[in-house]
JSON list of C-alpha atoms in Angstrom, two decimals:
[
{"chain": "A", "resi": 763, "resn": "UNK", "atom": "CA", "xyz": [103.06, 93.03, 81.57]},
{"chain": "A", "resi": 764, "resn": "UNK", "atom": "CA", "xyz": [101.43, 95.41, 83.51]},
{"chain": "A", "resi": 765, "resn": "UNK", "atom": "CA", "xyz": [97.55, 96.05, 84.03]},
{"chain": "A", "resi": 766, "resn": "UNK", "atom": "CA", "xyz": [96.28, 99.92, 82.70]},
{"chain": "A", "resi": 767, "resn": "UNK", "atom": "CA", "xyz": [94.30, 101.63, 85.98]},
{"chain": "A", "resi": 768, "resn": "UNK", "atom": "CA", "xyz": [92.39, 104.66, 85.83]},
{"chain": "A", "resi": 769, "resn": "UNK", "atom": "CA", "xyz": [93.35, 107.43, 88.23]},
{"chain": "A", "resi": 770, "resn": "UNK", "atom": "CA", "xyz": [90.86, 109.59, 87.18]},
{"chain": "A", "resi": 771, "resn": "UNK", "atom": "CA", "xyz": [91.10, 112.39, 85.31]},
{"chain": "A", "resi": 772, "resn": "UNK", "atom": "CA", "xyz": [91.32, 115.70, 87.67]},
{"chain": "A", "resi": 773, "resn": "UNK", "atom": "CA", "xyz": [95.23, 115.98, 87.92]},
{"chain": "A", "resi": 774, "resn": "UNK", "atom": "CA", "xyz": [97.46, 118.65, 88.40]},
{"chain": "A", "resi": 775, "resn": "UNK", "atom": "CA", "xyz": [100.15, 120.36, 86.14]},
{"chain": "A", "resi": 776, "resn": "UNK", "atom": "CA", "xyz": [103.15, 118.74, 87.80]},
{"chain": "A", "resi": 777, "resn": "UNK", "atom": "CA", "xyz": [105.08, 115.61, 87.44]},
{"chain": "A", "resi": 778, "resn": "UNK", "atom": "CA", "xyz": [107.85, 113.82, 89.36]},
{"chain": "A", "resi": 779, "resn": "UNK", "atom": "CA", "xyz": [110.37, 115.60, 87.21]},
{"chain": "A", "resi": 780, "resn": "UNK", "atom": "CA", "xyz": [108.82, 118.95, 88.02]},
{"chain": "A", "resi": 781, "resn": "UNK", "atom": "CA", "xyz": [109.23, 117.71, 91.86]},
{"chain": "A", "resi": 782, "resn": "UNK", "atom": "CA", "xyz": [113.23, 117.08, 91.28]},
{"chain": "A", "resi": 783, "resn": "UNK", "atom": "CA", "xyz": [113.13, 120.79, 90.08]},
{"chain": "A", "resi": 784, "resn": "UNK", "atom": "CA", "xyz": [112.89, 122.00, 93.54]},
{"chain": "A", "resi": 785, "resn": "UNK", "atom": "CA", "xyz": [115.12, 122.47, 95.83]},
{"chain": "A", "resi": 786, "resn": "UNK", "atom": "CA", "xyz": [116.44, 119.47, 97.80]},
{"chain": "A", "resi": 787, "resn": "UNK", "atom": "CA", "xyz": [114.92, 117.58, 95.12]},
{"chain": "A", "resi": 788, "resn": "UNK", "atom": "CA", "xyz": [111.01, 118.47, 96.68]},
{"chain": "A", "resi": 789, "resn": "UNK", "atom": "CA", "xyz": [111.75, 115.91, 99.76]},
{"chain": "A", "resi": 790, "resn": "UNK", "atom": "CA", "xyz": [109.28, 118.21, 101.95]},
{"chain": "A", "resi": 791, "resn": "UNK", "atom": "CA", "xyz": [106.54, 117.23, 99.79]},
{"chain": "A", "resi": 792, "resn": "UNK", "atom": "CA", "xyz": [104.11, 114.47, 98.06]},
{"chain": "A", "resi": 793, "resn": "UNK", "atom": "CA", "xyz": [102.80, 114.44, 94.66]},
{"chain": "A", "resi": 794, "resn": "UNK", "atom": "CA", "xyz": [99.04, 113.80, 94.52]},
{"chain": "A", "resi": 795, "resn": "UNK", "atom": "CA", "xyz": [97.63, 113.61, 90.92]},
{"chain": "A", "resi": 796, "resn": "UNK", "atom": "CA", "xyz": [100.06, 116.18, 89.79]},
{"chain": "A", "resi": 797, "resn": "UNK", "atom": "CA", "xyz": [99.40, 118.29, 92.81]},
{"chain": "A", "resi": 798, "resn": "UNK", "atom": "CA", "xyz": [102.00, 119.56, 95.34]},
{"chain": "A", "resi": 799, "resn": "UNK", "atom": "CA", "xyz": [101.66, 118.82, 99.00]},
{"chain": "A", "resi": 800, "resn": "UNK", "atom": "CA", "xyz": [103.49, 119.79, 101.78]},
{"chain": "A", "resi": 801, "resn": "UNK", "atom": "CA", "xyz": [104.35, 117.75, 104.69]},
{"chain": "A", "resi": 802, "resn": "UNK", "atom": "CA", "xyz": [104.85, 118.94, 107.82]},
{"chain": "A", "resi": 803, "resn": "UNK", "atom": "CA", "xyz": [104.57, 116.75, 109.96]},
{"chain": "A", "resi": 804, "resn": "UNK", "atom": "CA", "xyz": [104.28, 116.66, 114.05]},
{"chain": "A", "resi": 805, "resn": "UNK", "atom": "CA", "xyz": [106.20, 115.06, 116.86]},
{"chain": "A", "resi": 806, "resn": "UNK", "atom": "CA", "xyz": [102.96, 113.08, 117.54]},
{"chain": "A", "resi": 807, "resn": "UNK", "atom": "CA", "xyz": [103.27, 111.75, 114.32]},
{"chain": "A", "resi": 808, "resn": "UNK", "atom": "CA", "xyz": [106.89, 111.03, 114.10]},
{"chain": "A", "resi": 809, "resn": "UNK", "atom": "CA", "xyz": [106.77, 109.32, 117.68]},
{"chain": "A", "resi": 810, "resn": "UNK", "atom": "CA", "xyz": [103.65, 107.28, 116.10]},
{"chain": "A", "resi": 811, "resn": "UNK", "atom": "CA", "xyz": [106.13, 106.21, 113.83]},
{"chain": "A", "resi": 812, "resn": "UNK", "atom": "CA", "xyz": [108.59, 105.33, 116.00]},
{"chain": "A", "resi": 813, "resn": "UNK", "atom": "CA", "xyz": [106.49, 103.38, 117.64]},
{"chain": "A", "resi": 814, "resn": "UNK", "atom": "CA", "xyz": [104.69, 101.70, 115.11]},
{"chain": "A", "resi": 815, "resn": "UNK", "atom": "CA", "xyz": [108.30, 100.90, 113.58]},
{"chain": "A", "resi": 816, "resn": "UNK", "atom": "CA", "xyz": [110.02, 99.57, 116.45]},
{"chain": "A", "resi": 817, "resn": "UNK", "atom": "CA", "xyz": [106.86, 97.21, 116.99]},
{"chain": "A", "resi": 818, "resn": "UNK", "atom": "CA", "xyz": [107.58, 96.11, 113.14]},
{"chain": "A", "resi": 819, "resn": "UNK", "atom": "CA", "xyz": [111.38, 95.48, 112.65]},
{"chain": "A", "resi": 820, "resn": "UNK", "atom": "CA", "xyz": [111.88, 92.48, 115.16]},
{"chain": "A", "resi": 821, "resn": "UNK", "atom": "CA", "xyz": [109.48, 90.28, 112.54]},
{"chain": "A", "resi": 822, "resn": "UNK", "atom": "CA", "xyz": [110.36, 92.14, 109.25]},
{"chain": "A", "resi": 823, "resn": "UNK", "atom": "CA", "xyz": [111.15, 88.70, 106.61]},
{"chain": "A", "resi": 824, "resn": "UNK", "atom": "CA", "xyz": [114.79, 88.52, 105.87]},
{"chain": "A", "resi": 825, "resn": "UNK", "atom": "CA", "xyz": [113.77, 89.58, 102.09]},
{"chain": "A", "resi": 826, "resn": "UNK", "atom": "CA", "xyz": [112.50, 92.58, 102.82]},
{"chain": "A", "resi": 827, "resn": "UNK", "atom": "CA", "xyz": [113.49, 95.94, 105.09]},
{"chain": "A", "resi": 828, "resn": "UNK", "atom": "CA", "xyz": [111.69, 98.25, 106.85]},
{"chain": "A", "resi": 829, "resn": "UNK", "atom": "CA", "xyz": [111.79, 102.32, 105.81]},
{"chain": "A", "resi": 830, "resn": "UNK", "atom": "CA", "xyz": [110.41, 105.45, 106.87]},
{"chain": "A", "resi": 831, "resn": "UNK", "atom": "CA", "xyz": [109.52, 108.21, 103.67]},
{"chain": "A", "resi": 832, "resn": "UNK", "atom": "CA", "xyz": [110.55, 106.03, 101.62]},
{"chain": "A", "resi": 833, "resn": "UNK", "atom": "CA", "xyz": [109.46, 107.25, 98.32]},
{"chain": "A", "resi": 834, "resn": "UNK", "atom": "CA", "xyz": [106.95, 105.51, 96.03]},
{"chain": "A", "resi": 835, "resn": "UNK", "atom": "CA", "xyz": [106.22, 106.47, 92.63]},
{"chain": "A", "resi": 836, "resn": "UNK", "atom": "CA", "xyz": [102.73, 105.39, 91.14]},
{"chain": "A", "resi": 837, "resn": "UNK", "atom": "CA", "xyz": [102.00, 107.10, 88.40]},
{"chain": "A", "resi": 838, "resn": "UNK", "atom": "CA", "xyz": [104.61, 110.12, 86.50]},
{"chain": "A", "resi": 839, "resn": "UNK", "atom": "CA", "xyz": [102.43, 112.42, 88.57]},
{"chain": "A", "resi": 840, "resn": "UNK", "atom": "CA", "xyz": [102.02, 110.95, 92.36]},
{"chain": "A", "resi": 841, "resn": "UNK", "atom": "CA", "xyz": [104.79, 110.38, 94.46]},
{"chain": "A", "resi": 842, "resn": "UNK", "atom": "CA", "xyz": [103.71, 109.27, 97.56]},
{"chain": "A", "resi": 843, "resn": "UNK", "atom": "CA", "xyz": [105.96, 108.73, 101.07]},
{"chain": "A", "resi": 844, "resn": "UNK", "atom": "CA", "xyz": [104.63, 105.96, 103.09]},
{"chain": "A", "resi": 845, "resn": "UNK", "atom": "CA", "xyz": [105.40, 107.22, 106.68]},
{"chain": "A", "resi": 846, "resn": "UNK", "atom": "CA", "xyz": [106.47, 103.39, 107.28]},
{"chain": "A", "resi": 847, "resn": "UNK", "atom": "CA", "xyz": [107.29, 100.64, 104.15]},
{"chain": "A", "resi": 848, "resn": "UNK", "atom": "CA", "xyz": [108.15, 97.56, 103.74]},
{"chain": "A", "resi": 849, "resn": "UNK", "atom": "CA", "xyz": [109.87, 97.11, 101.07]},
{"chain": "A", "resi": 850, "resn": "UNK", "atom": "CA", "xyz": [111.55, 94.08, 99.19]},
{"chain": "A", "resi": 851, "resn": "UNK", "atom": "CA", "xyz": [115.33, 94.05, 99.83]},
{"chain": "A", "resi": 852, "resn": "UNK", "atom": "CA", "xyz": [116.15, 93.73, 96.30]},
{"chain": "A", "resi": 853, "resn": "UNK", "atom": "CA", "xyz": [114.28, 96.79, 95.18]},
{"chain": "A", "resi": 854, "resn": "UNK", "atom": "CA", "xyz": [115.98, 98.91, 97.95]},
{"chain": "A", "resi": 855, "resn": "UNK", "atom": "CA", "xyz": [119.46, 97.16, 96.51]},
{"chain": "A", "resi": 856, "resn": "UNK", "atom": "CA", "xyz": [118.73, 98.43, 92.98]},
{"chain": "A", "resi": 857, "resn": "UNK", "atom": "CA", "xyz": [117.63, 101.60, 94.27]},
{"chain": "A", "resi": 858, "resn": "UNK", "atom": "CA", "xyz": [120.17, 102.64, 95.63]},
{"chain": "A", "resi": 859, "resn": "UNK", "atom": "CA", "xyz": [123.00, 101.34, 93.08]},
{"chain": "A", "resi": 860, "resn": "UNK", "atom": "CA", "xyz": [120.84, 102.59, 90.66]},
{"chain": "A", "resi": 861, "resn": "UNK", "atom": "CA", "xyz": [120.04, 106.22, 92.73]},
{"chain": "A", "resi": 862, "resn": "UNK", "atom": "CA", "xyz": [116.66, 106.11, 91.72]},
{"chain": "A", "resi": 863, "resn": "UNK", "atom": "CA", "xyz": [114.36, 108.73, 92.72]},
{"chain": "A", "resi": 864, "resn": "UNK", "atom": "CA", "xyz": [111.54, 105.65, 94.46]},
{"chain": "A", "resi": 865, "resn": "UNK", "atom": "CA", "xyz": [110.79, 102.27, 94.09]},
{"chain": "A", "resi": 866, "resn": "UNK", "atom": "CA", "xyz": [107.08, 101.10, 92.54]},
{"chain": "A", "resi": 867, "resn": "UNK", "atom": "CA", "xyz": [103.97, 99.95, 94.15]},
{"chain": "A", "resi": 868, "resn": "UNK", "atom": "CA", "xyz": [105.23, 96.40, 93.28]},
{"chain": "A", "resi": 869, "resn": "UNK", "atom": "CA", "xyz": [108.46, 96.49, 95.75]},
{"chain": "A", "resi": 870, "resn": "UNK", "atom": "CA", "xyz": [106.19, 97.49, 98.55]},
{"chain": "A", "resi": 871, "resn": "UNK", "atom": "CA", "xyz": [104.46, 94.93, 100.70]},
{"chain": "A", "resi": 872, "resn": "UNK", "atom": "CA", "xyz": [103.33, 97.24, 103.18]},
{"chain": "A", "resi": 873, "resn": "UNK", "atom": "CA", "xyz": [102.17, 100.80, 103.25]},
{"chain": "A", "resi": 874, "resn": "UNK", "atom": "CA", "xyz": [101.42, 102.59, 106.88]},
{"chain": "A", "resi": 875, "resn": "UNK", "atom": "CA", "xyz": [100.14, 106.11, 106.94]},
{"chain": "A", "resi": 876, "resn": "UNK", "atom": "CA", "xyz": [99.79, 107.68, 110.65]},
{"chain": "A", "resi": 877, "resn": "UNK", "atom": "CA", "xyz": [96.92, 110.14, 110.15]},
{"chain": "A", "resi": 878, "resn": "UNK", "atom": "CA", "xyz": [96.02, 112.91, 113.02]},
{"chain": "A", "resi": 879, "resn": "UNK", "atom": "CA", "xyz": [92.84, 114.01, 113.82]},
{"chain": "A", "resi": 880, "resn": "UNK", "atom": "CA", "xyz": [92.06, 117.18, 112.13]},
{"chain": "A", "resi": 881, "resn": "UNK", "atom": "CA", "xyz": [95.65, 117.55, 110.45]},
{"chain": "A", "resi": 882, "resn": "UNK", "atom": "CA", "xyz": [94.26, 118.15, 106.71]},
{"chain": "A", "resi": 883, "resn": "UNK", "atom": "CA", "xyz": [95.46, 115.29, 104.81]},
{"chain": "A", "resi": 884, "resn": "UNK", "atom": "CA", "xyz": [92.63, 112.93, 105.70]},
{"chain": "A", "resi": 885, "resn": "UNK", "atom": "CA", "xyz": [91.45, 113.15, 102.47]},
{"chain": "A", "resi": 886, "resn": "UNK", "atom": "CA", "xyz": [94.66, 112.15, 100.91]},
{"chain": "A", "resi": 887, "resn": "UNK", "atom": "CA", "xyz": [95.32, 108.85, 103.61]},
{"chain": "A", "resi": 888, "resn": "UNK", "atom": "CA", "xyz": [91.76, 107.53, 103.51]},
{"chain": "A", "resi": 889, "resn": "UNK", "atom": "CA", "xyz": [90.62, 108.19, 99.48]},
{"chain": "A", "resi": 890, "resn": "UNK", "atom": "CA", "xyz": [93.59, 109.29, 97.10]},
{"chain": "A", "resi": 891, "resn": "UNK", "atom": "CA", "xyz": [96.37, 106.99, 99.03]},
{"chain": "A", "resi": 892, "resn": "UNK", "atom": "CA", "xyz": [93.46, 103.94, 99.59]},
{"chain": "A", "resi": 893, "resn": "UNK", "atom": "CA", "xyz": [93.10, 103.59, 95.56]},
{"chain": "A", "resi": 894, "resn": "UNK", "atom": "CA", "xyz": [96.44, 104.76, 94.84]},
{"chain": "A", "resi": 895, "resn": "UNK", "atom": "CA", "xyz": [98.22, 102.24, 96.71]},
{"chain": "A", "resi": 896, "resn": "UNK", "atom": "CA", "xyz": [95.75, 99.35, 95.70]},
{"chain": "A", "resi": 897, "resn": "UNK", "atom": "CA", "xyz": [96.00, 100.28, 91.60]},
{"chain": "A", "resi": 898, "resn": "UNK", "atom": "CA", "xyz": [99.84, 100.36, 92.25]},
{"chain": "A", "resi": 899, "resn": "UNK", "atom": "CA", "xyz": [100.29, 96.68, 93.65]},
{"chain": "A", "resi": 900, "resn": "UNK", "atom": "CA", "xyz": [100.71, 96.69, 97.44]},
{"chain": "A", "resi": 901, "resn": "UNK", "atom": "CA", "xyz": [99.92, 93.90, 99.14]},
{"chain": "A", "resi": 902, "resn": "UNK", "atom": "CA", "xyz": [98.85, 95.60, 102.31]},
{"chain": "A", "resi": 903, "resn": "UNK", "atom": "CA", "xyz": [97.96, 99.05, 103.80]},
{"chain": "A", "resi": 904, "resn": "UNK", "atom": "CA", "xyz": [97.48, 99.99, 107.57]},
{"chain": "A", "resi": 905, "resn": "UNK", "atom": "CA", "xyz": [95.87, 103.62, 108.54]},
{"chain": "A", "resi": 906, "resn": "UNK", "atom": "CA", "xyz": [96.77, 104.27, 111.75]},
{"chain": "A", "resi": 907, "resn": "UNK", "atom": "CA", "xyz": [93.94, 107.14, 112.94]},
{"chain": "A", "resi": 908, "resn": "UNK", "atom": "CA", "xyz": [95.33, 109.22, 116.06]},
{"chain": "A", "resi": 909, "resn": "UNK", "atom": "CA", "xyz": [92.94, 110.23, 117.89]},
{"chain": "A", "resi": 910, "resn": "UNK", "atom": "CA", "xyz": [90.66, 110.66, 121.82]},
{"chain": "A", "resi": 911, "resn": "UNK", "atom": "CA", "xyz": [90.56, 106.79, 120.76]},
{"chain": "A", "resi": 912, "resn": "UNK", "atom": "CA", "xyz": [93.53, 105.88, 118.50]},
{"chain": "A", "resi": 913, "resn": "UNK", "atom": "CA", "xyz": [92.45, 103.30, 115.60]},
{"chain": "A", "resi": 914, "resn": "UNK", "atom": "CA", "xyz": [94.63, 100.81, 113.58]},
{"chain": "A", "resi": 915, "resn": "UNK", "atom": "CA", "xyz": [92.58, 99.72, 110.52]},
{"chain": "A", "resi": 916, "resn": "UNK", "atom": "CA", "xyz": [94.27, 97.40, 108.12]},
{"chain": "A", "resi": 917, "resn": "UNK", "atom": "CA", "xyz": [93.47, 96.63, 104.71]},
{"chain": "A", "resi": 918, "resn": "UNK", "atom": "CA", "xyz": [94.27, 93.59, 102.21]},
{"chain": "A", "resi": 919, "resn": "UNK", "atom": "CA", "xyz": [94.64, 94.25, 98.72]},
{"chain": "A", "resi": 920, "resn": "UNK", "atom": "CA", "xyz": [92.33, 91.99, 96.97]},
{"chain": "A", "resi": 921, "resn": "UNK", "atom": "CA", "xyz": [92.15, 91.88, 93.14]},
{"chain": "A", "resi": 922, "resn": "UNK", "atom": "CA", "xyz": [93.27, 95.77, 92.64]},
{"chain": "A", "resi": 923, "resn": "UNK", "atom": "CA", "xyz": [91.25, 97.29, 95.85]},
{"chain": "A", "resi": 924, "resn": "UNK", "atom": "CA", "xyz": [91.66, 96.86, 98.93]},
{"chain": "A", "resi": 925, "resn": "UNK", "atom": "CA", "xyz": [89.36, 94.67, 101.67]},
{"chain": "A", "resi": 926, "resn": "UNK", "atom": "CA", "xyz": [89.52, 95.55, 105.21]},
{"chain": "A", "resi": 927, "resn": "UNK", "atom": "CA", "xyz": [90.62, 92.64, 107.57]},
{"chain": "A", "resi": 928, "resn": "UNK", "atom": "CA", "xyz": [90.81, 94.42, 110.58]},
{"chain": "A", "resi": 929, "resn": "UNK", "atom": "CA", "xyz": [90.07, 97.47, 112.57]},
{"chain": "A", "resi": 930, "resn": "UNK", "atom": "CA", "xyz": [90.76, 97.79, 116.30]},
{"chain": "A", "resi": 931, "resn": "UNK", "atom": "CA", "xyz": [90.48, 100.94, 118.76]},
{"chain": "A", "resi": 932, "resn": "UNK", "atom": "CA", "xyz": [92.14, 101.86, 122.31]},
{"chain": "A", "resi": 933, "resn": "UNK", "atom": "CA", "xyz": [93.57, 99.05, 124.08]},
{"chain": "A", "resi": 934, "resn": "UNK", "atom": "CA", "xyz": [92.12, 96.29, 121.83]},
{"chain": "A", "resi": 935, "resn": "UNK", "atom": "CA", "xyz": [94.42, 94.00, 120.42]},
{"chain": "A", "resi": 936, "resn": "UNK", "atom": "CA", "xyz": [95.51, 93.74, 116.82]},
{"chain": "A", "resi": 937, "resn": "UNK", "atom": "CA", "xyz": [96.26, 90.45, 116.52]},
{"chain": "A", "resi": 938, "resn": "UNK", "atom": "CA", "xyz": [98.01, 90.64, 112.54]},
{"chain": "A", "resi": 939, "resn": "UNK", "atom": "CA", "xyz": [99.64, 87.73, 111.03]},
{"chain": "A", "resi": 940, "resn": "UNK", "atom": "CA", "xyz": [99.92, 89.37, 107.97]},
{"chain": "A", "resi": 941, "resn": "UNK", "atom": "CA", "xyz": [102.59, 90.65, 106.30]},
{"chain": "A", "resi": 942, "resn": "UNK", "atom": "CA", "xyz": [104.16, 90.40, 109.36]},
{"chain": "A", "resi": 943, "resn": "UNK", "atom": "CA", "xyz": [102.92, 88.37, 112.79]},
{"chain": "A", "resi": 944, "resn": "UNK", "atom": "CA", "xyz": [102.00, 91.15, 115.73]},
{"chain": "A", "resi": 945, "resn": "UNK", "atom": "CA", "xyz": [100.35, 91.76, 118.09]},
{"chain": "A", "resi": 946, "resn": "UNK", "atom": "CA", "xyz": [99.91, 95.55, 120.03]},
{"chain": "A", "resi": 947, "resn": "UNK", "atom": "CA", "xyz": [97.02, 97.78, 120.92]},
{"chain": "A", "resi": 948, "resn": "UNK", "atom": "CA", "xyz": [96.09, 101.19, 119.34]},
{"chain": "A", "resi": 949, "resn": "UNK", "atom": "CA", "xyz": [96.63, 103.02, 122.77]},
{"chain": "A", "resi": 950, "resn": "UNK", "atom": "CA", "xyz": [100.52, 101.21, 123.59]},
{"chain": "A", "resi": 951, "resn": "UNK", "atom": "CA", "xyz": [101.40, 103.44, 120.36]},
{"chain": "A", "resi": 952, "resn": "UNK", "atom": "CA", "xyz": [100.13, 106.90, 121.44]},
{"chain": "A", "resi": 953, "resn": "UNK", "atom": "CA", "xyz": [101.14, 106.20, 125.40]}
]
């Protein structure tokens, strides 16, 4: 049985069937609270990615696998994309058999959002995302802030919000052991 969370009541007029309306089924955007978004997003960001991703899949758990815009459904009006999830290797299974449009809060045991200075969507990485993610059930959530001095911050969930355990700038070292044991510095993923 699942818990009832409050999103809040401020949403938008469109859902996630409104999204499969558009063409190429709205993969160019997110859903926040029943508003569209666009993404567009940068080389900076997708090499942040890259990076961030290639540091992950040597210690990903043999139940889960590692995926980039992988599409996460939280409520019938947010559909979020993750720039990097971990995701249990069953749910991807039935999701693709099944072709479903995303997977729930509940397959995902990691969420990372790379989020540029000044790109417009801070608002939607640090607030909307932060509760969104927590209400929906993932385990763990990492904001990686690009910046003069790039910043991983990286959050627990604890009871349904989420309590940071770490936050390291520049060449510091994140030294993680959880969901997955690494170790890097902020600055080795914007070099």
């Amino acid at each position: 049985m699942s818990t009832a969370h409050d999103y809040g009541d401020e949403r938008g007029p469109h859902t996630i069937a409104d999204l499969d309306e558009l063409p190429e089924e709205g993969r160019q955007y997110e859903l926040v609270h029943g508003w569209l978004i666009r993404m567009v997003p940068g080389i900076l960001h997708e090499e942040c990615i890259a990076e961030i991703t290639d540091i992950l899949r040597p210690h990903v758990p043999a139940d889960h696998v590692l995926r980039e815009g992988y599409a996460v459904a939280v409520t019938d009006d947010t559909l979020y994309q993750p720039d990097i999830a971990l995701v249990a290797r069953d749910a991807a299974r039935r999701a693709k058999k099944d072709r479903m449009r995303a997977v729930t809060g509940e397959d995902v045991l990691l969420a990372v959002e790379v989020q540029l200075a000044r790109s417009g969507s801070w608002n939607t990485v640090h607030h909307f995302k932060f509760q969104d993610y927590a209400l929906a059930g993932i385990q763990y959530y990492w904001i990686f802030d690009v910046a003069d001095i790039p910043m991983l911050t990286a959050y627990e969930l604890d009871g349904d919000v989420y309590r940071r355990t770490h936050q390291v700038t520049g060449d510091e070292i994140a030294e993680l052991d959880e969901p997955v044991k690494v170790a890097f510095s902020p600055s080795e993923i914007t070099a």
